[in-house]
Every structure is written in C-alpha cells, then in structure tokens.
PDB file of C-alpha atoms and ligand atoms in Angstrom:
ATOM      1  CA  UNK F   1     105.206  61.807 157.906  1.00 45.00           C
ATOM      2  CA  UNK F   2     105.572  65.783 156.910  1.00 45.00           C
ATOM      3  CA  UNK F   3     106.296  64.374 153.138  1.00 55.00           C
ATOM      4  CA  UNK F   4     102.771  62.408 152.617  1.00 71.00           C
ATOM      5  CA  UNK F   5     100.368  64.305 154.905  1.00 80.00           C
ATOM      6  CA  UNK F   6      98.557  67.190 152.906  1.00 86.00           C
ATOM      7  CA  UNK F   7      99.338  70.178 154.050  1.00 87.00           C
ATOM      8  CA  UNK F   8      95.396  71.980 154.582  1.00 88.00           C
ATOM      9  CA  UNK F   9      95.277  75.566 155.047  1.00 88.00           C
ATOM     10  CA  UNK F  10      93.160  77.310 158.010  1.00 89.00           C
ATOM     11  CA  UNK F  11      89.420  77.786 157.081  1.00 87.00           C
ATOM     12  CA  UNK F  12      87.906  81.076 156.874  1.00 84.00           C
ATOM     13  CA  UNK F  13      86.346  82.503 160.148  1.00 79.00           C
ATOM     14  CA  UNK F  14      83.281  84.729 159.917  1.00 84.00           C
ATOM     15  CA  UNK F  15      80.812  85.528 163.107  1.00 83.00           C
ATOM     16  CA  UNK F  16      78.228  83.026 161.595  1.00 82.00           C
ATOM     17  CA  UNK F  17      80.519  80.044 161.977  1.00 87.00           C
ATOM     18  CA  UNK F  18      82.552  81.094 164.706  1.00 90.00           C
ATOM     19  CA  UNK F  19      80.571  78.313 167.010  1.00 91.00           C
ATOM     20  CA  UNK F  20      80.795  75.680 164.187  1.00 94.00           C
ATOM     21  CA  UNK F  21      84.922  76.064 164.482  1.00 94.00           C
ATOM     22  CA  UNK F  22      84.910  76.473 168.248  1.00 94.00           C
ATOM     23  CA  UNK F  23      83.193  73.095 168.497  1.00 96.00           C
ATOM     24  CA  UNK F  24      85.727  71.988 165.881  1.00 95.00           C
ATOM     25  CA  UNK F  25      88.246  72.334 167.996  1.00 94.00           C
ATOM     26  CA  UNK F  26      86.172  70.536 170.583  1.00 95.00           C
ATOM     27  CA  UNK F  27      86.352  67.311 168.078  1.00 95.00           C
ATOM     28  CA  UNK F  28      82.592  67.939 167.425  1.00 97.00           C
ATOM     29  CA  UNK F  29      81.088  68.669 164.309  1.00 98.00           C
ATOM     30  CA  UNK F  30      78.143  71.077 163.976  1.00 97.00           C
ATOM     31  CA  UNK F  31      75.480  71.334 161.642  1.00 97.00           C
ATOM     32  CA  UNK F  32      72.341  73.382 161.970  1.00 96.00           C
ATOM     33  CA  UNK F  33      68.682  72.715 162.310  1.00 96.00           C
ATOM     34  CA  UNK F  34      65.696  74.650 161.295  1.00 97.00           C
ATOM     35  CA  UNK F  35      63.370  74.792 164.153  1.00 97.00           C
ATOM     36  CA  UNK F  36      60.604  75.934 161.447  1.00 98.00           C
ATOM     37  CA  UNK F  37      60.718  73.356 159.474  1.00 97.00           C
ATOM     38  CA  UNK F  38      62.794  70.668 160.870  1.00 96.00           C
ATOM     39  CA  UNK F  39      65.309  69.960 158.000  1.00 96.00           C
ATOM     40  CA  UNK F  40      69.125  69.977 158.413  1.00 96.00           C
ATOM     41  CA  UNK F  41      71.709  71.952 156.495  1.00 96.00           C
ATOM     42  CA  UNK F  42      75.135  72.691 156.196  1.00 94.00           C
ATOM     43  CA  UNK F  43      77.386  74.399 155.699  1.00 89.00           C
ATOM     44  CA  UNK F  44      75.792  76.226 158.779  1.00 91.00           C
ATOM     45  CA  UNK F  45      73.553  79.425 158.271  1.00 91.00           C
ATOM     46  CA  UNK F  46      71.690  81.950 160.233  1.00 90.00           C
ATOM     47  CA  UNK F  47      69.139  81.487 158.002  1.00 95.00           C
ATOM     48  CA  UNK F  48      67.049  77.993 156.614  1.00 97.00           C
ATOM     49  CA  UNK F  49      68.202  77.348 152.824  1.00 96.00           C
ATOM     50  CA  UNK F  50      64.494  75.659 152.571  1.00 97.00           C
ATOM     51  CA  UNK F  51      62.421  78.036 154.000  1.00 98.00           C
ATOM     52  CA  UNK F  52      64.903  81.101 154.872  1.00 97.00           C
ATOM     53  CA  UNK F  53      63.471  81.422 158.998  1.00 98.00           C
ATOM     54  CA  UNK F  54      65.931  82.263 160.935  1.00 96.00           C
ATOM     55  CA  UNK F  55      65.022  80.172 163.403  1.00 97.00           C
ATOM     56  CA  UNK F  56      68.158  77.609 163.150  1.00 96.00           C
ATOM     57  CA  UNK F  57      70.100  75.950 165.672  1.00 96.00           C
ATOM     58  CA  UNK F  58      72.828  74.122 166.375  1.00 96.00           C
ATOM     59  CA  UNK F  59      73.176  70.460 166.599  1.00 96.00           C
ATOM     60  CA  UNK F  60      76.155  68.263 167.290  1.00 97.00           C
ATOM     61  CA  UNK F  61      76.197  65.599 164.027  1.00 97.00           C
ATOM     62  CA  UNK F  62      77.053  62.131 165.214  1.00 97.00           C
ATOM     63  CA  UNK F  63      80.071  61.931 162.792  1.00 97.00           C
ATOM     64  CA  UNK F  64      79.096  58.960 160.590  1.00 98.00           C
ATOM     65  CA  UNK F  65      78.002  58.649 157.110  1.00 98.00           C
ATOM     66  CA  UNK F  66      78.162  57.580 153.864  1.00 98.00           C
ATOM     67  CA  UNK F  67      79.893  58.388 150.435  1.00 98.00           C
ATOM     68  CA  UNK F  68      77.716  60.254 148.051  1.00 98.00           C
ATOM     69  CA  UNK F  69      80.639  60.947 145.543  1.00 98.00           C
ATOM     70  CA  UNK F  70      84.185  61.447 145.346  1.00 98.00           C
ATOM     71  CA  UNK F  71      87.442  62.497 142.904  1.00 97.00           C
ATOM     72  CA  UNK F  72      90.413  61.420 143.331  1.00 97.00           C
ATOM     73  CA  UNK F  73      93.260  64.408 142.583  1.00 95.00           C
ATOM     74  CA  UNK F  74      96.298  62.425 141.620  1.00 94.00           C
ATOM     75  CA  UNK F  75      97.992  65.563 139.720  1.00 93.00           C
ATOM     76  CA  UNK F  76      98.443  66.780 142.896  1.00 90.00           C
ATOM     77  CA  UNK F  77     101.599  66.394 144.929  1.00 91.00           C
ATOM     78  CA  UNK F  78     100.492  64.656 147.306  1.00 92.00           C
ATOM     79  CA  UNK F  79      97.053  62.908 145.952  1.00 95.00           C
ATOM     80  CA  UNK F  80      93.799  63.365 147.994  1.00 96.00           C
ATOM     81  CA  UNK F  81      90.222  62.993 147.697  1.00 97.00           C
ATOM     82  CA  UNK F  82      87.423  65.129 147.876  1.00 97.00           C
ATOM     83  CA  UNK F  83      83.834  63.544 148.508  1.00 98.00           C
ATOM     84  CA  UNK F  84      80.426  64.426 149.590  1.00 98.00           C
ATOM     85  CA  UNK F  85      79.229  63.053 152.113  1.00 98.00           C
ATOM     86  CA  UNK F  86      75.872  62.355 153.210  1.00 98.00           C
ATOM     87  CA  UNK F  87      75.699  61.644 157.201  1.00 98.00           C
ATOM     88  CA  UNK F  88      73.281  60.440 159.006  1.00 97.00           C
ATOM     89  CA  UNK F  89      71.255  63.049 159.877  1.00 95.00           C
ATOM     90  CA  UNK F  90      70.531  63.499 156.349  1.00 95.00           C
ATOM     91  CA  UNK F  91      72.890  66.933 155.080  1.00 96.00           C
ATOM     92  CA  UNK F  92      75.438  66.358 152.684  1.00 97.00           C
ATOM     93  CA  UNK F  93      79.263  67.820 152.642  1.00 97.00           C
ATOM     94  CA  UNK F  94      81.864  68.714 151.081  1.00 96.00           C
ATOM     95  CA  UNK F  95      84.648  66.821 152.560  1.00 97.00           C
ATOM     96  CA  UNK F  96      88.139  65.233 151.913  1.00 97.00           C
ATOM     97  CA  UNK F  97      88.464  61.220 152.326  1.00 98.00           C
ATOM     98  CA  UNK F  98      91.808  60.097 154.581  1.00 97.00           C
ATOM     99  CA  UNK F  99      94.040  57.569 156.371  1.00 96.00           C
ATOM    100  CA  UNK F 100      93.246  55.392 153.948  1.00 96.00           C
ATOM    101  CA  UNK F 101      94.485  53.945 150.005  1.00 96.00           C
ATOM    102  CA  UNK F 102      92.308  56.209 147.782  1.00 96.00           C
ATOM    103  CA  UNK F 103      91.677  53.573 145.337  1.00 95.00           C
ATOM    104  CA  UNK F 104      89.774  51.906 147.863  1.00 95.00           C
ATOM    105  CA  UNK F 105      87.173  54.335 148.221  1.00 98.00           C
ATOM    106  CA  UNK F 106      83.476  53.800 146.856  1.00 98.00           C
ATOM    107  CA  UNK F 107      80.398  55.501 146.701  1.00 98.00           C
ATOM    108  CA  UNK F 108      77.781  54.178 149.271  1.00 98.00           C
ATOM    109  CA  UNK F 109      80.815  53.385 151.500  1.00 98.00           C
ATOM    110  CA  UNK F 110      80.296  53.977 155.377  1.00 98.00           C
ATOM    111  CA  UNK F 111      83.036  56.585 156.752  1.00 98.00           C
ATOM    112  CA  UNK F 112      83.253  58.217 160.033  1.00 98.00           C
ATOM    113  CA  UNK F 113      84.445  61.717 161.114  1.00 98.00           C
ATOM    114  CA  UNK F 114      88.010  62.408 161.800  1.00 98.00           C
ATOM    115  CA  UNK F 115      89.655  66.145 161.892  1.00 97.00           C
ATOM    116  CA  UNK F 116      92.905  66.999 160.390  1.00 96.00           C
ATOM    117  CA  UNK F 117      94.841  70.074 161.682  1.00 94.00           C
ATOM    118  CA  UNK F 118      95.143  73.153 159.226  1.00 93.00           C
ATOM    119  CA  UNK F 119      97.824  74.992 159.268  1.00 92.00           C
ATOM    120  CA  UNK F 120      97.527  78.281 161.895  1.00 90.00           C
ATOM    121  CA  UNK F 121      93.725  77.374 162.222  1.00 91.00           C
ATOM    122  CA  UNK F 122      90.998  75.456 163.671  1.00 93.00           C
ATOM    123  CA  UNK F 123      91.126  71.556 162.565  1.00 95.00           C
ATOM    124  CA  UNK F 124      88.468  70.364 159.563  1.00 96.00           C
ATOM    125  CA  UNK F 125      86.407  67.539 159.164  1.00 97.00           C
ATOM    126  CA  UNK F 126      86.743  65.056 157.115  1.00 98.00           C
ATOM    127  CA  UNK F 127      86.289  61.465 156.697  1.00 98.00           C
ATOM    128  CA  UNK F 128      87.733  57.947 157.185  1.00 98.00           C
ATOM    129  CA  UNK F 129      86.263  54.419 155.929  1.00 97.00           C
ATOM    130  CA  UNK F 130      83.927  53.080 158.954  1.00 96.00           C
TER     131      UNK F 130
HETATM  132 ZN1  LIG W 201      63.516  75.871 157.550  1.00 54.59          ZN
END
C-alpha cells in the first residue's frame, strides 16, 4: 500500500483557516459564505472575493460535486490527478482525484468528498467518482 499511495505533505496553517482544518479533521469540509451578498467562496477568507465585506461565515459543504477540469501527472512517481471541482453549492476547487484508475476520469463527472491523511498534518480533501 505505502508504494502506490501518494505521499501528501501537511497544508499550511494560518489563523484564517485554522477552523477550515479543525473541521477537516472532523471529516467536514468548510467553505465560506458572504452574508452580504450571499455568494460562496473558497479557499476560505475573512473577507468576500466579490464584494470584499467581511461579513463571511462558515458553512459545512455537502461534499459532492462535479469535475470542472483535470490533468493527469504521469511523470510523477506515483501518477495523480489534480482537478477542479465545482460542488454543489456552486465554489470551485482545487483538488486531487483518487481511489480510482485515472484514465477513467471525465469532466462533468459526479465525485464525492473523501480526505487523505498528509503527512504530520491535518487530512485534505479531495475527491472520488460518485
Ligand atoms: Zn460578498
């Protein structure tokens, strides 16, 4: 198992996503909500990306989505995929595809949210094929 599982190093911590990685840990994801304007974002901010209010708050994301684009890296020792993924409540991600053959990934497919452990840190998100 240790030779084809990617090895994923711990994410950065900072104050404004301490909560995001606490929940993490929790198996939830967290994105953020503008209570201004009522869009989502993420990565999470203290501030709204559309309208800058600071007026955000948290909001558990229901873990399923769909794939807005992906690359396959096959030069690297153990092949993976990075994607962006659009979930349902409408934000898009940066994410890694897994537990599954990489050449069976498409765009538009329906994935769910899984988290893989990091090495030392909290685990990360990423996503599986629904
Ligand atoms: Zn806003």
């Amino acid at each position: 198992m240790a030779a084809t599982e990617r090895k994923i190093p711990a994410p950065p911590a900072s104050p404004e996503t301490k909560e995001f990685w606490d929940e993490a840990a929790r198996g939830t994801l967290m994105i953020k909500r503008c209570r201004a304007c009522t869009q989502a974002h993420y990565y999470p901010r203290a501030f709204c990306p559309f309208c800058g209010s600071d007026a955000t708050e948290w909001q558990a994301a229901g873990g399923s989505g769909v794939v807005y684009s992906y690359s396959v890296m096959r030069r690297a020792e153990i092949p993976y995929a990075i994607a962006y993924v659009t979930l349902d409540e409408g934000v898009t991600m940066m994410t890694n595809i897994v537990d599954c053959d990489l050449d069976q990934i498409r765009v538009g497919q329906r994935v769910r949210l899984v988290f893989k452990p990091t090495e030392g840190g909290p685990p990360v998100p990423a996503f599986t094929p629904a």
